[in-house]
C-alpha positions as semicolon CSV with decimal commas, in nm:
position;residue;x (nm);y (nm);z (nm)
1;X;14,251;8,252;10,818
2;X;14,482;8,045;11,075
3;X;14,312;8,159;11,366
4;X;13,968;8,026;11,200
5;X;14,136;7,691;11,107
6;X;14,231;7,596;11,483
7;X;13,895;7,535;11,683
8;X;13,931;7,782;11,988
9;X;13,787;7,610;12,229
10;X;13,563;7,276;12,300
11;X;13,248;7,382;12,196
12;X;13,352;7,496;11,891
13;X;13,505;7,174;11,842
14;X;13,204;6,967;11,938
15;X;12,995;7,201;11,678
16;X;13,248;7,110;11,386
17;X;13,223;6,703;11,493
18;X;12,853;6,757;11,498
19;X;12,827;6,860;11,130
20;X;13,007;6,548;10,979
21;X;12,870;6,285;11,243
22;X;12,568;6,145;11,045
23;X;12,855;6,074;10,769
24;X;13,116;5,939;11,028
25;X;13,007;5,718;11,268
26;X;13,325;5,757;11,456
27;X;13,316;6,133;11,527
28;X;12,984;6,038;11,696
29;X;13,180;5,839;11,945
30;X;13,479;6,111;11,974
31;X;13,172;6,343;12,050
32;X;13,051;6,108;12,318
33;X;13,389;6,113;12,473
34;X;13,386;6,499;12,463
35;X;13,072;6,489;12,636
36;X;13,200;6,292;12,935
37;X;13,489;6,530;13,010
38;X;13,439;6,742;13,278
39;X;13,397;7,133;13,170
40;X;13,650;7,244;13,403
41;X;13,965;7,041;13,429
42;X;14,151;7,092;13,758
43;X;14,472;6,946;13,786
44;X;14,626;6,733;14,097
45;X;14,942;6,802;14,287
46;X;15,182;6,631;14,094
47;X;15,380;6,822;13,802
48;X;15,261;6,798;13,420
49;X;15,542;6,816;13,206
50;X;15,493;6,805;12,820
51;X;15,739;6,700;12,537
52;X;15,695;6,856;12,195
53;X;15,908;6,793;11,923
54;X;15,911;6,678;11,519
55;X;15,975;6,317;11,493
56;X;16,295;6,168;11,587
57;X;16,356;6,402;11,805
58;X;16,370;6,189;12,064
59;X;16,065;6,222;12,234
60;X;15,962;5,860;12,301
61;X;16,333;5,765;12,462
62;X;16,337;6,074;12,644
63;X;15,982;6,065;12,809
64;X;16,009;5,729;12,864
65;X;16,321;5,744;13,080
66;X;16,179;6,070;13,254
67;X;15,852;5,861;13,351
68;X;16,080;5,607;13,510
69;X;16,296;5,847;13,715
70;X;16,017;6,047;13,853
71;X;15,776;5,711;13,860
72;X;15,532;5,915;13,665
73;X;15,255;5,839;13,454
74;X;15,316;5,869;13,028
75;X;15,035;6,007;12,847
76;X;15,035;6,079;12,481
77;X;14,802;6,267;12,240
78;X;14,594;6,159;12,053
79;X;14,503;5,958;12,373
80;X;14,466;5,562;12,338
81;X;14,085;5,589;12,348
82;X;14,027;5,725;12,045
83;X;14,367;5,684;11,810
84;X;14,284;5,363;11,652
85;X;14,021;5,650;11,441
86;X;14,334;5,848;11,310
87;X;14,327;5,683;10,980
88;X;13,961;5,777;10,925
89;X;14,012;6,116;11,031
90;X;14,360;6,143;10,862
91;X;14,163;6,105;10,524
92;X;13,892;6,327;10,579
93;X;13,913;6,741;10,489
94;X;14,111;6,925;10,697
95;X;13,847;7,097;10,890
96;X;13,712;6,785;11,024
97;X;14,070;6,606;11,063
98;X;14,214;6,923;11,294
99;X;13,875;6,914;11,521
100;X;13,970;6,518;11,575
101;X;14,303;6,640;11,690
102;X;14,213;6,910;11,892
103;X;13,928;6,684;12,039
104;X;14,198;6,446;12,120
105;X;14,340;6,709;12,368
106;X;14,043;6,766;12,550
107;X;14,008;6,398;12,611
108;X;14,373;6,381;12,704
109;X;14,333;6,681;12,942
110;X;14,058;6,489;13,188
111;X;14,343;6,202;13,178
112;X;14,611;6,414;13,278
113;X;14,379;6,594;13,536
114;X;14,285;6,248;13,703
115;X;14,651;6,118;13,678
116;X;14,847;6,433;13,806
117;X;14,644;6,355;14,154
118;X;14,855;6,040;14,212
119;X;15,194;6,114;14,011
120;X;15,402;6,315;13,787
121;X;15,272;6,332;13,436
122;X;15,464;6,285;13,110
123;X;15,297;6,371;12,820
124;X;15,414;6,302;12,450
125;X;15,279;6,577;12,243
126;X;14,969;6,817;12,342
127;X;14,812;7,119;12,205
128;X;15,128;7,273;12,070
129;X;15,126;6,989;11,820
130;X;14,812;7,055;11,670
131;X;14,848;7,456;11,675
132;X;15,223;7,415;11,544
133;X;15,129;7,199;11,261
134;X;14,789;7,370;11,185
135;X;14,992;7,727;11,134
136;X;15,278;7,622;10,950
137;X;15,029;7,423;10,703
138;X;14,803;7,714;10,685
139;X;15,100;7,943;10,593
140;X;15,296;7,910;10,300
141;X;15,645;8,064;10,230
142;X;15,900;8,106;10,455
143;X;15,921;8,161;10,840
144;X;15,842;8,545;10,795
145;X;15,520;8,478;10,638
146;X;15,410;8,323;10,966
147;X;15,130;8,509;11,184
148;X;15,329;8,796;11,344
149;X;15,502;8,676;11,711
150;X;15,213;8,833;11,936
151;X;14,940;8,683;11,725
152;X;14,635;8,499;11,908
153;X;14,709;8,191;11,711
154;X;15,002;8,105;11,980
155;X;14,795;8,134;12,260
156;X;14,684;7,836;12,469
157;X;14,288;7,793;12,458
158;X;14,133;7,930;12,732
159;X;13,923;7,628;12,850
160;X;14,223;7,353;12,816
161;X;14,423;7,217;13,129
162;X;14,745;7,363;13,097
163;X;15,054;7,195;13,182
164;X;15,316;7,316;13,419
165;X;15,643;7,287;13,220
166;X;15,672;7,226;12,786
167;X;16,002;7,135;12,677
168;X;16,057;7,145;12,279
169;X;16,350;6,885;12,167
170;X;16,533;6,971;11,859
171;X;16,800;6,846;11,651
172;X;16,986;6,964;11,381
173;X;16,789;6,881;11,039
174;X;17,045;6,632;10,890
175;X;17,084;6,455;11,252
176;X;16,711;6,404;11,258
177;X;16,727;6,242;10,891
178;X;16,947;6,039;10,978
179;X;16,786;5,899;11,287
180;X;16,504;5,847;11,073
181;X;16,683;5,651;10,819
182;X;16,819;5,436;11,138
183;X;16,468;5,369;11,256
184;X;16,351;5,220;10,905
185;X;16,026;5,257;10,951
186;X;15,738;5,344;10,703
187;X;15,736;5,727;10,669
188;X;15,413;5,903;10,787
189;X;15,221;6,141;10,617
190;X;15,373;6,452;10,813
191;X;15,725;6,315;10,816
192;X;15,712;6,284;10,426
193;X;15,612;6,674;10,400
194;X;15,865;6,754;10,657
195;X;16,132;6,583;10,469
196;X;16,041;6,700;10,112
197;X;15,984;7,041;10,232
198;X;16,230;7,228;10,467
199;X;16,020;7,542;10,469
200;X;15,730;7,356;10,609
201;X;15,973;7,229;10,840
202;X;16,099;7,549;10,940
203;X;15,737;7,709;10,948
204;X;15,662;7,411;11,213
205;X;15,968;7,479;11,460
206;X;15,925;7,862;11,460
207;X;15,558;7,795;11,545
208;X;15,657;7,581;11,858
209;X;15,888;7,850;11,941
210;X;15,648;8,174;11,917
211;X;15,348;7,951;12,162
212;X;15,303;8,150;12,464
213;X;15,105;8,049;12,758
214;X;15,307;7,824;12,848
215;X;15,612;7,907;12,603
216;X;15,829;7,615;12,473
217;X;16,158;7,579;12,672
218;X;16,402;7,452;12,382
219;X;16,614;7,137;12,467
220;X;16,867;7,063;12,197
221;X;16,859;6,682;12,187
222;X;17,160;6,604;11,942
223;X;17,407;6,510;12,261
224;X;17,384;6,145;12,391
225;X;17,054;6,016;12,536
226;X;17,252;6,048;12,874
227;X;17,290;6,432;12,848
228;X;16,940;6,511;12,709
229;X;16,771;6,328;12,993
230;X;17,029;6,490;13,233
231;X;16,942;6,845;13,070
232;X;16,588;6,776;13,102
233;X;16,596;6,666;13,456
234;X;16,727;6,957;13,569
235;X;16,502;7,211;13,391
236;X;16,209;7,014;13,567
237;X;16,364;7,017;13,891
238;X;16,413;7,402;13,843
239;X;16,067;7,469;13,703
240;X;15,848;7,207;13,906
241;X;16,031;7,209;14,203
């Protein structure tokens, strides 16, 4: 059932969005953007580095710093061209909502392909987020109840442009909550769920850790901002020389 919850390819996504396009005009707009994306995305000569992690693990700060240090391009998922429709899809049944977020990754891929011909590309969330939250939502109970480690749900889609490196930022749960309170922002639905349900949070993080091809390299983001950025830059140098 978890595998069925994740659209396995761009064509499966289009099918799902077409089913609701008459009722949701925004789905038609997402489909139009998807149609314009080349079927086989080719990356340029510059590295593509993705940052994953729960809210308040420092993604915004770190991605901005890495972008500045490497003179890179910073992109986010879902991409700016569709993010104004998030509220529309967040209120839709789960399969449609997931199709929207998965579509965002394919649309983002064509932006990544283009940008990587000119500069290093830094990405704030990509496919792993879509997959980890889907897997954690579709599974109830403890980490042991997740699909086994070698399950196909942890595989990267064959038709989606791959990054060179995926860094998973993690912080101690208490520290993360403290940072969130310090922000004082209104909680997202996702954040409310993470806070209310520690088992859900554990399932999300463990799903990230089980992703393969590419796997996530875990970075402890609890130390000072300077230390975390230093660690991250060392990993980039090592893996994307």
